[in-house]
CSV table of C-alpha atoms in Angstrom, one decimal:
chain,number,residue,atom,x,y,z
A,1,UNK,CA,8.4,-13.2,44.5
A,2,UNK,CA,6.6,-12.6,40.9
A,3,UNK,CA,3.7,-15.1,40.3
A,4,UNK,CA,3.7,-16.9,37.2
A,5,UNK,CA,1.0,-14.9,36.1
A,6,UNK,CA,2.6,-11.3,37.0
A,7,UNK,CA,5.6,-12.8,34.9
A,8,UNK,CA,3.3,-13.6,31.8
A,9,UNK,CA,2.1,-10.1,32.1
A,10,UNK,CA,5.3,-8.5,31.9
A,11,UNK,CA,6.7,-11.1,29.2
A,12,UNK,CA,3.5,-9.7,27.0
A,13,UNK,CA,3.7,-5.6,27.7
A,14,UNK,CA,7.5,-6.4,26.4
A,15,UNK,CA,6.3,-8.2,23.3
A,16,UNK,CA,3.7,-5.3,23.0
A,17,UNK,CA,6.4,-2.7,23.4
A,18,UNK,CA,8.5,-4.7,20.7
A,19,UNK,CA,5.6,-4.2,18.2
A,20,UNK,CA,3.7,-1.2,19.4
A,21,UNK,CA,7.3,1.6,19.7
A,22,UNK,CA,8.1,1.3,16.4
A,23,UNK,CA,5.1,1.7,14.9
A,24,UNK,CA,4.0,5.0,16.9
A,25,UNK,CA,7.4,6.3,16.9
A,26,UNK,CA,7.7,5.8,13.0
A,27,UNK,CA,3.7,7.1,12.8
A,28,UNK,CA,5.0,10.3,14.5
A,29,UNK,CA,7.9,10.7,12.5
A,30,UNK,CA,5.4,10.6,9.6
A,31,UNK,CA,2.8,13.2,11.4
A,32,UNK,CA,5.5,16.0,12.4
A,33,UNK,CA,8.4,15.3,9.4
A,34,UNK,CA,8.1,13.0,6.5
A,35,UNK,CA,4.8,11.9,5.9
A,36,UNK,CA,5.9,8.7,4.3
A,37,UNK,CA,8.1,7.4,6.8
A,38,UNK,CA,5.6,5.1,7.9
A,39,UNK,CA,5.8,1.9,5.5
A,40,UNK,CA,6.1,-1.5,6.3
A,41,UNK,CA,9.5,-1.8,5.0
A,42,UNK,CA,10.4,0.3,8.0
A,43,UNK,CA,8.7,-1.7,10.7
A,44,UNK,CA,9.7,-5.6,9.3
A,45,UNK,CA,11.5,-5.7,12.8
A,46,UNK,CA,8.1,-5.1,14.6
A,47,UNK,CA,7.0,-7.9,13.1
A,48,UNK,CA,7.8,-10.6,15.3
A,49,UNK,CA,6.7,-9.2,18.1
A,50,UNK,CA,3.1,-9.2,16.2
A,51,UNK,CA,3.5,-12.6,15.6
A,52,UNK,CA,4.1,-13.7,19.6
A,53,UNK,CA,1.2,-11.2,20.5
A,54,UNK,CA,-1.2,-13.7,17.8
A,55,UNK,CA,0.4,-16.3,19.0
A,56,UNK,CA,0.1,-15.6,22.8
A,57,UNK,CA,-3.3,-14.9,22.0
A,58,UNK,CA,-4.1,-18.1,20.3
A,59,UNK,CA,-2.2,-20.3,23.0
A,60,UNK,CA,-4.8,-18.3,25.5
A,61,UNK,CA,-7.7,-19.7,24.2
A,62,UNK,CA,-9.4,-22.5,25.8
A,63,UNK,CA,-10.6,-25.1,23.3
A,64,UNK,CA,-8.2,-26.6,20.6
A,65,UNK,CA,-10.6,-25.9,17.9
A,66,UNK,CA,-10.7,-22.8,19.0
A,67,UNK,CA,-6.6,-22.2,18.7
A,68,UNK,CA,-7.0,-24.2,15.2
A,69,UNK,CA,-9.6,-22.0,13.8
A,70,UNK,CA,-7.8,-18.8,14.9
A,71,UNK,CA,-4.4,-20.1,13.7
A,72,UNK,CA,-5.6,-20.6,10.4
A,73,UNK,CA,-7.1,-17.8,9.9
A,74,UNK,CA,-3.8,-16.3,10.6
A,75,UNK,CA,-2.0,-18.2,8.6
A,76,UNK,CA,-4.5,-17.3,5.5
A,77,UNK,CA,-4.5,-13.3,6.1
A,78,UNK,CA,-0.5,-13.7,6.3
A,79,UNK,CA,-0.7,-16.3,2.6
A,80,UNK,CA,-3.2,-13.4,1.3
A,81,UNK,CA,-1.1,-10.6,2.3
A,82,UNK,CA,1.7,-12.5,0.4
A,83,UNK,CA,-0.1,-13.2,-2.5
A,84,UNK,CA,-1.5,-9.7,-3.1
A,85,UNK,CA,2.7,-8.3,-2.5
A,86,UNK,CA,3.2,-10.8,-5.1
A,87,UNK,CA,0.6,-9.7,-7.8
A,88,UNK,CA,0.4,-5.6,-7.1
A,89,UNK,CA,3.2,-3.4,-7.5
A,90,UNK,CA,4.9,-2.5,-4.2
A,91,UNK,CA,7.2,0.0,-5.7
A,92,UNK,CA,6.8,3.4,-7.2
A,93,UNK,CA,6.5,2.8,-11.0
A,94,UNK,CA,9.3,4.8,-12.1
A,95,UNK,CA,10.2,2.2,-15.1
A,96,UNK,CA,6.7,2.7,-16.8
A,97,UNK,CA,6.5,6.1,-16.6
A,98,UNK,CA,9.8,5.9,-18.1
A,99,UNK,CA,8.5,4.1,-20.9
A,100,UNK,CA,5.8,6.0,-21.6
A,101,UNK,CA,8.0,9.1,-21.7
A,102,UNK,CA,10.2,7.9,-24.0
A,103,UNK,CA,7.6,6.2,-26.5
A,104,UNK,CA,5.4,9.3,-26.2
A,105,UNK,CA,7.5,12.5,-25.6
A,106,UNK,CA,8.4,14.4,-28.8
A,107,UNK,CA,11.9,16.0,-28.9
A,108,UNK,CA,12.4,19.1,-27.2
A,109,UNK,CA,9.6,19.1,-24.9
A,110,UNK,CA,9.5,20.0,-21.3
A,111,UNK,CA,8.8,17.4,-19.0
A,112,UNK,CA,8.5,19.3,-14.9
A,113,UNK,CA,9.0,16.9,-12.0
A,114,UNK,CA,8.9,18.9,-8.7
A,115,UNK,CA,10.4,16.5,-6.2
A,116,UNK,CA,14.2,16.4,-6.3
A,117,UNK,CA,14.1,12.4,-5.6
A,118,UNK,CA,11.8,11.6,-7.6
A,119,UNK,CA,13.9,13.6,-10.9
A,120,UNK,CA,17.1,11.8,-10.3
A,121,UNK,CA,15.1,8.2,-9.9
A,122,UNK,CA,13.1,9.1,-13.1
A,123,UNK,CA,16.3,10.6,-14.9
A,124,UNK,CA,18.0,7.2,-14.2
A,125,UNK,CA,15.2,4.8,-15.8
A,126,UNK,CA,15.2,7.2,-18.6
A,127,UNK,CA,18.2,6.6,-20.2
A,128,UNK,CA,18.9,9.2,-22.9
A,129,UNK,CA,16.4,11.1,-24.3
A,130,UNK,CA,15.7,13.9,-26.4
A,131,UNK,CA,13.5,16.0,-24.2
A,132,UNK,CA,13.8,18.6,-21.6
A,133,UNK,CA,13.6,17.2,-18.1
A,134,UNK,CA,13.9,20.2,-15.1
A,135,UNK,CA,12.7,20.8,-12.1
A,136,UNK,CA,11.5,24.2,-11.0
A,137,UNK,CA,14.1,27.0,-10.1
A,138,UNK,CA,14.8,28.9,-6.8
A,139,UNK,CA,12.5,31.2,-6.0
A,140,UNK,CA,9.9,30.1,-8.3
A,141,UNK,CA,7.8,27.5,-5.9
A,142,UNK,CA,6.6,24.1,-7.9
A,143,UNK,CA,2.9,25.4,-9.1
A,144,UNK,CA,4.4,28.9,-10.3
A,145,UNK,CA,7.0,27.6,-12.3
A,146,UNK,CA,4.7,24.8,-14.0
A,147,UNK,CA,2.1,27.8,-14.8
A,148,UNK,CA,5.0,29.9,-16.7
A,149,UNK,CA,6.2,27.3,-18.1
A,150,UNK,CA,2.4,26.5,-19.5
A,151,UNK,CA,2.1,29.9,-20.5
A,152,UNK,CA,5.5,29.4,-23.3
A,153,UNK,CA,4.8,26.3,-23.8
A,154,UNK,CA,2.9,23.7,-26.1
A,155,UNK,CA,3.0,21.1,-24.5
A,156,UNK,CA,4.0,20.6,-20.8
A,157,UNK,CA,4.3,17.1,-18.8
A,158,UNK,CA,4.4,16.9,-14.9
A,159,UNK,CA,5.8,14.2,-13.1
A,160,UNK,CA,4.6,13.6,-9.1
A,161,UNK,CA,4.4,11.2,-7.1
A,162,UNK,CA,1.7,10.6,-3.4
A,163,UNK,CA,2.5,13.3,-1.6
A,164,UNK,CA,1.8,17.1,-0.1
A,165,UNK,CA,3.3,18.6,-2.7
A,166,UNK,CA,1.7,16.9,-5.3
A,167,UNK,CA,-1.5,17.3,-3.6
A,168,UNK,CA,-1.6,21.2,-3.9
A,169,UNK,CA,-0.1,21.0,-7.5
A,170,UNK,CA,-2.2,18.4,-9.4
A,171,UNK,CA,-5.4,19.5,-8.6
A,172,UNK,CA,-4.6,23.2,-9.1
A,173,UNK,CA,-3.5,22.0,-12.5
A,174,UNK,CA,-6.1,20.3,-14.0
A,175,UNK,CA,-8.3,23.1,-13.0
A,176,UNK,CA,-5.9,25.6,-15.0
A,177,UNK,CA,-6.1,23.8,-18.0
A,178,UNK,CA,-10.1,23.4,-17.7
A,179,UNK,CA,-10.5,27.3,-17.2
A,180,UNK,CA,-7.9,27.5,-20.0
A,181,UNK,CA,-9.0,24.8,-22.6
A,182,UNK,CA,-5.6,23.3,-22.6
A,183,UNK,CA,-6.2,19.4,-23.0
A,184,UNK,CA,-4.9,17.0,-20.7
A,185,UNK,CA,-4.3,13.4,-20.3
A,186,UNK,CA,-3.5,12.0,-17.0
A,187,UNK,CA,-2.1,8.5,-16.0
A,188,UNK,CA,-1.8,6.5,-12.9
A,189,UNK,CA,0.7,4.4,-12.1
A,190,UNK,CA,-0.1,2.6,-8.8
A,191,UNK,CA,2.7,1.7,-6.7
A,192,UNK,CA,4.0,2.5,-2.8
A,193,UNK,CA,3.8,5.9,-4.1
A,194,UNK,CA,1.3,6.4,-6.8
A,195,UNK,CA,2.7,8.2,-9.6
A,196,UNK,CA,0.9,11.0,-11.7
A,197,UNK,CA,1.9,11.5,-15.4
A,198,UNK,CA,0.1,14.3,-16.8
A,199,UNK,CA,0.6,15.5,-20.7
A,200,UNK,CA,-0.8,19.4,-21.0
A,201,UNK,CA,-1.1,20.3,-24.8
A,202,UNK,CA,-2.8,23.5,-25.3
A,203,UNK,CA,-5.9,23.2,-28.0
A,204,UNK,CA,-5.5,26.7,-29.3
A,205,UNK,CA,-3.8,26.9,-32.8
């Protein structure tokens, strides 16, 4: 017969499993396929099984004041954590770069987003518009078609948000238009994915 203690065990490696699967399994995903598949919004259902691992925890410990120091401490990480979802964005910005887009962007120029997701999202929050807003053509990759279009163009804005893609592009690009004195403003808007706005205006006449 399991001892009560052999049956606690057990009743916590479940609770663990509860908490710990989904997080690994999702942390995989994001290693091997989409590198932001691990967010919290996709592990809310792990959460409980945090909260009885605390909890078991805290009901382990042997003095009172102990449990009451340790449970409020909880309680205040989990009233901070709310706080700060609260106060900074959660959300990639799409609206504001929208905005800015609009209120800055003459007519006619080209604006080059190289994820497909993250066009149609920014395409929605636009609205109408008078600019060109594409995305770069089969077989051109992402950095070649931003670099013709640089070369025709006098004034080029690129769109990406946090990811590998954007992570070989952006960097590649402020260093072209350093080597190339083409002036550049860049602007950050923070978010679940942080989103890069970049206006490229050459400086030549």
């Amino acid at each position: 017969m399991p001892t009560d203690e052999s049956r606690r065990a057990f009743a916590i490696l479940l609770v663990f499993l509860w908490y710990a699967v989904p997080l690994l399994t999702l942390y995989a995903m994001a290693l091997l396929w989409k590198p932001h598949s691990l967010q919290a919004r996709y592990v809310i259902y792990a959460f409980p099984g945090l909260y009885l691992l605390a909890g078991a925890g805290i009901a382990g410990l042997r003095w009172p004041l102990t449990r009451g120091l340790f449970g409020g401490a909880l309680i205040a990480i989990m009233a901070l954590q709310t706080l700060m979802a609260d106060q900074f964005p959660m959300r990639t910005d799409y609206l504001s770069a929208a905005r800015q887009l609009r209120a800055e962007a003459q007519e006619g120029e080209l604006v080059i987003v190289p994820d497909w997701n993250d066009l149609r999202v920014l395409e929605f929050n636009l609205g109408p518009h008078d600019f060109r807003i594409t995305r770069h053509d089969y077989p051109l990759d992402a950095w070649e078609f931003i670099e013709t279009a640089m070369a025709r163009e006098s004034v080029v804005w690129v769109v990406a948000g946090t990811g590998p893609e954007a992570d070989e592009i952006l960097p590649r690009l402020e260093q072209f238009c350093r080597d190339r004195d083409i002036s550049f403003t860049k602007t950050v808007y923070l978010g679940m994915r942080n989103l890069y706005l970049y206006r490229c205006a050459s400086s030549k006449p």
